[in-house]
Tab-separated table of C-alpha atoms in Angstrom:
chain	number	residue	atom	x	y	z
A	1409	PHE	CA	186.789	13.644	187.978
A	1410	ILE	CA	185.238	10.251	188.776
A	1411	SER	CA	183.189	10.333	192.024
A	1412	GLN	CA	183.875	14.089	192.200
A	1413	LYS	CA	187.245	13.400	193.847
A	1414	GLU	CA	190.734	14.684	193.209
A	1415	PRO	CA	192.909	12.387	191.041
A	1416	LEU	CA	195.125	9.884	192.847
A	1417	ILE	CA	198.776	10.812	192.347
A	1418	LEU	CA	201.332	8.426	193.829
A	1419	ARG	CA	204.681	10.038	194.598
A	1420	ARG	CA	208.083	8.620	193.660
A	1421	ASP	CA	208.688	7.623	197.285
A	1422	GLN	CA	205.332	5.818	197.541
A	1423	ALA	CA	205.261	3.377	194.628
A	1424	TYR	CA	207.152	2.228	191.536
A	1425	ILE	CA	204.204	3.229	189.366
A	1426	GLY	CA	204.718	6.729	190.757
A	1427	VAL	CA	208.307	6.604	189.476
A	1428	LEU	CA	207.156	5.262	186.098
A	1429	ILE	CA	204.489	7.919	185.531
A	1430	ASP	CA	206.730	10.744	186.731
A	1431	ASP	CA	209.590	9.614	184.466
A	1432	LEU	CA	207.331	9.450	181.426
A	1433	ALA	CA	205.780	12.826	182.234
A	1434	THR	CA	209.006	14.714	182.968
A	1435	LYS	CA	211.654	12.939	180.895
A	1436	GLY	CA	209.713	11.300	178.094
A	1437	THR	CA	211.128	8.347	176.151
A	1438	ASN	CA	212.135	7.495	172.602
A	1439	GLU	CA	212.113	3.751	173.206
A	1440	PRO	CA	210.162	1.189	175.271
A	1441	TYR	CA	210.314	2.160	178.948
A	1442	ARG	CA	211.500	-0.524	181.354
A	1443	MET	CA	210.676	-0.106	185.025
A	1444	MET	CA	213.848	-1.073	186.885
A	1445	THR	CA	214.653	-0.518	190.553
A	1446	SER	CA	217.698	1.527	189.536
A	1447	ARG	CA	215.326	4.220	188.233
A	1448	ALA	CA	213.940	4.798	191.744
A	1449	GLU	CA	216.088	7.041	193.932
A	1450	HIS	CA	214.055	5.987	196.985
A	1451	ARG	CA	214.207	2.241	196.339
A	1452	LEU	CA	215.195	1.427	199.935
A	1453	THR	CA	211.696	2.458	200.962
A	1454	LEU	CA	210.012	0.823	197.939
A	1455	ARG	CA	210.412	-2.750	199.140
A	1456	GLN	CA	207.993	-5.628	198.628
A	1457	ASP	CA	207.838	-6.284	202.377
A	1458	ASN	CA	206.445	-2.827	203.153
A	1459	ALA	CA	204.083	-2.354	200.197
A	1460	ASP	CA	201.054	-2.659	202.478
A	1461	LEU	CA	202.500	-0.092	204.892
A	1462	ARG	CA	202.947	2.358	202.016
A	1463	LEU	CA	199.681	1.863	200.182
A	1464	THR	CA	196.916	0.379	202.364
A	1465	GLU	CA	195.882	3.702	203.913
A	1466	ILE	CA	195.739	5.268	200.442
A	1467	GLY	CA	193.675	2.348	199.164
A	1468	ARG	CA	191.342	2.666	202.137
A	1469	GLU	CA	190.762	6.363	201.455
A	1470	ILE	CA	189.669	5.712	197.870
A	1471	GLY	CA	187.504	2.710	198.751
A	1472	LEU	CA	189.671	-0.155	197.479
A	1473	VAL	CA	190.415	-1.809	200.839
A	1474	SER	CA	187.673	-3.879	202.482
A	1475	ASP	CA	186.902	-3.787	206.207
A	1476	SER	CA	188.341	-7.280	206.756
A	1477	ARG	CA	191.569	-6.458	204.942
A	1478	TYR	CA	191.912	-3.171	206.790
A	1479	SER	CA	191.352	-4.984	210.090
A	1480	ARG	CA	194.227	-7.365	209.279
A	1481	PHE	CA	196.381	-4.381	208.391
A	1482	GLN	CA	195.632	-2.769	211.764
A	1483	GLU	CA	196.570	-6.025	213.508
A	1484	LYS	CA	199.881	-6.026	211.656
A	1485	LEU	CA	200.608	-2.449	212.718
A	1486	THR	CA	199.875	-3.385	216.327
A	1487	GLU	CA	202.237	-6.365	216.175
A	1488	LEU	CA	204.987	-4.314	214.523
A	1489	GLU	CA	204.740	-1.838	217.368
A	1490	SER	CA	204.961	-4.695	219.894
A	1491	ILE	CA	208.050	-6.053	218.136
A	1492	LYS	CA	209.748	-2.664	218.258
A	1493	ASN	CA	208.906	-2.325	221.952
A	1494	SER	CA	210.359	-5.798	222.580
A	1495	LEU	CA	213.726	-4.910	221.035
A	1496	SER	CA	214.864	-3.752	224.471
A	1497	GLU	CA	214.510	-7.330	225.779
A	1498	ARG	CA	217.868	-8.467	227.173
A	1499	TYR	CA	219.534	-11.874	227.329
A	1500	LYS	CA	222.458	-13.326	229.214
A	1501	LEU	CA	225.408	-13.679	226.877
A	1502	ALA	CA	225.813	-17.310	227.929
A	1503	ASP	CA	222.331	-18.045	226.544
A	1504	VAL	CA	222.925	-16.491	223.118
A	1505	SER	CA	226.682	-16.815	222.504
A	1506	HIS	CA	226.084	-19.928	220.377
A	1507	ILE	CA	224.107	-17.767	217.924
A	1508	TYR	CA	227.087	-15.449	217.484
A	1509	GLU	CA	229.420	-18.408	217.003
A	1510	LYS	CA	227.103	-20.097	214.488
A	1511	ARG	CA	226.836	-16.909	212.416
A	1512	GLY	CA	230.535	-16.064	212.607
A	1513	GLU	CA	229.873	-12.844	214.504
A	1514	THR	CA	232.230	-11.371	217.093
A	1515	ILE	CA	230.962	-12.247	220.567
A	1516	PRO	CA	230.208	-9.127	222.668
A	1517	LYS	CA	232.261	-8.530	225.787
A	1518	THR	CA	229.235	-7.483	227.821
A	1519	ALA	CA	227.377	-9.797	230.203
A	1520	VAL	CA	224.027	-9.161	228.533
A	1521	VAL	CA	222.857	-8.162	225.042
A	1522	SER	CA	219.562	-6.776	223.787
A	1523	ALA	CA	217.413	-8.093	220.959
A	1524	LYS	CA	218.103	-4.868	219.074
A	1525	GLU	CA	221.869	-5.320	219.371
A	1526	MET	CA	221.569	-8.860	218.066
A	1527	LEU	CA	219.366	-8.007	215.078
A	1528	LYS	CA	221.623	-5.143	214.015
A	1529	ARG	CA	224.434	-7.636	213.415
A	1530	ASN	CA	224.904	-8.481	209.728
A	1531	TYR	CA	224.439	-12.243	209.974
A	1532	ILE	CA	222.107	-12.697	212.948
A	1533	THR	CA	218.536	-13.173	211.739
A	1534	ALA	CA	214.937	-12.998	212.909
A	1535	GLU	CA	214.907	-16.814	212.998
A	1536	ASP	CA	217.857	-16.780	215.419
A	1537	LEU	CA	215.999	-14.421	217.713
A	1538	GLN	CA	212.919	-16.648	217.712
A	1539	GLN	CA	215.087	-19.571	218.859
A	1540	VAL	CA	216.252	-17.820	222.024
A	1541	SER	CA	213.217	-15.684	222.889
A	1542	PRO	CA	209.670	-16.912	223.637
A	1543	THR	CA	208.524	-13.312	223.156
A	1544	PHE	CA	209.769	-13.140	219.575
A	1545	ALA	CA	208.652	-16.712	218.902
A	1546	SER	CA	205.087	-15.479	219.455
A	1547	PHE	CA	205.376	-12.911	216.656
A	1548	LYS	CA	204.960	-13.554	212.929
A	1549	LEU	CA	208.339	-14.178	211.342
A	1550	SER	CA	207.547	-11.893	208.388
A	1551	ASN	CA	206.874	-8.994	210.739
A	1552	ILE	CA	210.126	-9.534	212.638
A	1553	LYS	CA	211.976	-9.664	209.312
A	1554	LEU	CA	210.508	-6.294	208.355
A	1555	VAL	CA	211.795	-4.743	211.580
A	1556	GLU	CA	215.118	-6.536	211.064
A	1557	THR	CA	215.527	-4.932	207.632
A	1558	GLU	CA	214.827	-1.482	209.046
A	1559	LEU	CA	217.408	-2.029	211.781
A	1560	LYS	CA	220.163	-3.357	209.544
A	1561	TYR	CA	219.787	-0.542	207.010
A	1562	ASP	CA	218.836	2.189	209.481
A	1563	GLY	CA	221.721	4.521	208.580
A	1564	TYR	CA	220.939	4.411	204.871
A	1565	MET	CA	217.201	4.698	205.444
A	1566	GLN	CA	217.563	7.767	207.674
A	1567	LYS	CA	219.598	9.417	204.919
A	1568	GLN	CA	216.884	8.536	202.408
A	1569	LYS	CA	214.156	9.913	204.677
A	1570	ARG	CA	215.988	13.249	204.752
A	1571	ALA	CA	216.159	13.218	200.945
A	1572	ILE	CA	212.425	12.452	200.742
A	1573	LYS	CA	211.676	15.309	203.148
A	1574	GLU	CA	213.595	17.739	200.929
A	1575	SER	CA	211.847	16.379	197.840
A	1576	LEU	CA	208.443	16.888	199.488
A	1577	ARG	CA	209.435	20.452	200.334
A	1578	LEU	CA	210.097	21.157	196.648
A	1579	GLU	CA	206.937	19.235	195.735
A	1580	SER	CA	204.934	21.725	197.778
A	1581	LEU	CA	206.190	24.648	195.682
A	1582	PRO	CA	203.916	24.886	192.610
A	1583	LEU	CA	204.874	26.242	189.195
A	1584	SER	CA	202.250	27.821	186.974
A	1585	PRO	CA	201.534	25.898	183.753
A	1586	ASP	CA	201.436	29.317	182.055
A	1587	LEU	CA	204.935	30.299	183.215
A	1588	ASP	CA	207.210	31.472	180.370
A	1589	TYR	CA	210.626	30.076	181.291
A	1590	THR	CA	212.370	31.928	178.463
A	1591	LYS	CA	211.708	35.186	180.317
A	1592	ILE	CA	213.176	34.116	183.671
A	1593	LYS	CA	216.439	35.991	184.199
A	1594	GLY	CA	219.457	33.799	184.977
A	1595	LEU	CA	217.977	30.565	183.634
A	1596	ARG	CA	220.163	28.777	181.078
A	1597	ILE	CA	218.782	28.550	177.540
A	1598	GLU	CA	218.876	24.720	177.524
A	1599	ALA	CA	217.036	24.529	180.843
A	1600	ALA	CA	214.467	27.105	179.751
A	1601	GLN	CA	213.766	25.133	176.572
A	1602	LYS	CA	213.360	21.845	178.466
A	1603	LEU	CA	211.117	23.443	181.085
A	1604	GLN	CA	209.068	25.187	178.414
A	1605	LYS	CA	208.482	21.842	176.720
A	1606	VAL	CA	207.586	19.797	179.822
A	1607	LYS	CA	205.790	22.503	181.833
A	1608	PRO	CA	206.408	20.965	185.295
A	1609	LEU	CA	203.782	21.558	187.949
A	1610	THR	CA	206.198	21.718	190.911
A	1611	LEU	CA	209.843	22.537	191.611
A	1612	ALA	CA	210.455	18.894	192.485
A	1613	GLN	CA	209.208	17.831	189.061
A	1614	ALA	CA	211.379	20.483	187.405
A	1615	GLU	CA	214.407	19.145	189.288
A	1616	ARG	CA	213.976	15.726	187.678
A	1617	ILE	CA	213.922	16.965	184.075
A	1618	SER	CA	216.962	15.928	182.058
A	1619	GLY	CA	219.063	18.996	181.245
A	1620	VAL	CA	217.981	20.959	184.327
A	1621	ASN	CA	220.763	21.290	186.917
A	1622	PRO	CA	220.836	22.439	190.587
A	1623	ALA	CA	221.777	25.999	189.561
A	1624	ASP	CA	218.639	26.173	187.409
A	1625	ILE	CA	216.518	24.999	190.338
A	1626	THR	CA	218.041	27.746	192.495
A	1627	VAL	CA	217.002	30.314	189.871
A	1628	LEU	CA	213.476	28.873	189.821
A	1629	LEU	CA	213.332	28.888	193.623
A	1630	LEU	CA	214.334	32.565	193.705
A	1631	HIS	CA	211.727	33.318	191.051
A	1632	PHE	CA	209.093	31.439	193.063
A	1633	ARG	CA	209.913	33.370	196.225
A	1634	LYS	CA	209.895	36.673	194.367
A	1635	THR	CA	206.570	36.107	192.621
A	1636	ASN	CA	204.979	34.750	195.807
A	1637	LYS	CA	206.656	37.383	197.990
A	1638	LEU	CA	208.313	34.828	200.257
A	1639	GLY	CA	211.473	35.397	202.291
């Protein structure tokens, strides 16, 4: 390999090009391939506002990120952490009720509200928070918006993180390129033929092959545990 290093492989949860390459490698195509967001099962984490959070460290490791750019990235991480710590900041309802009214949100019945409670509302924005808080006015709007997105979609994103964790678990279970799938007991003929053609390198990759269903993956998992003597 170039520079005597391992090849860079971006996962499906790290970048759209990771989705593209994995699709072409595992599913193939008989027509021009179009990279659409609907192809990415982890698209909530593949947003344009967090591209640097996903890829800068990787770029740094392979020598594509300069010192000055990496320094700016570190400053952003520090500010994001400060923003998250400031979400506990509380305001008198009388001072922020006009924001709720302007956005058509139901006014809370409590005497005080936190910045986090405000940002979690559907129609209250980072700009609104900057209007009522000198603390948030001192932060970059783009960074507050990033935190706002994570707050508003937190339930969905937590669910996606669990899915990514399971995918990474399967990704860590390798399949031999010399494995003869036609000889694995319990594997459907269609699945065996597809697997024999693609020769996936991991269970996660096998799971994404068209024509391979969850029952087939269970058979492969049992085979993996048996051949590797795992419980």
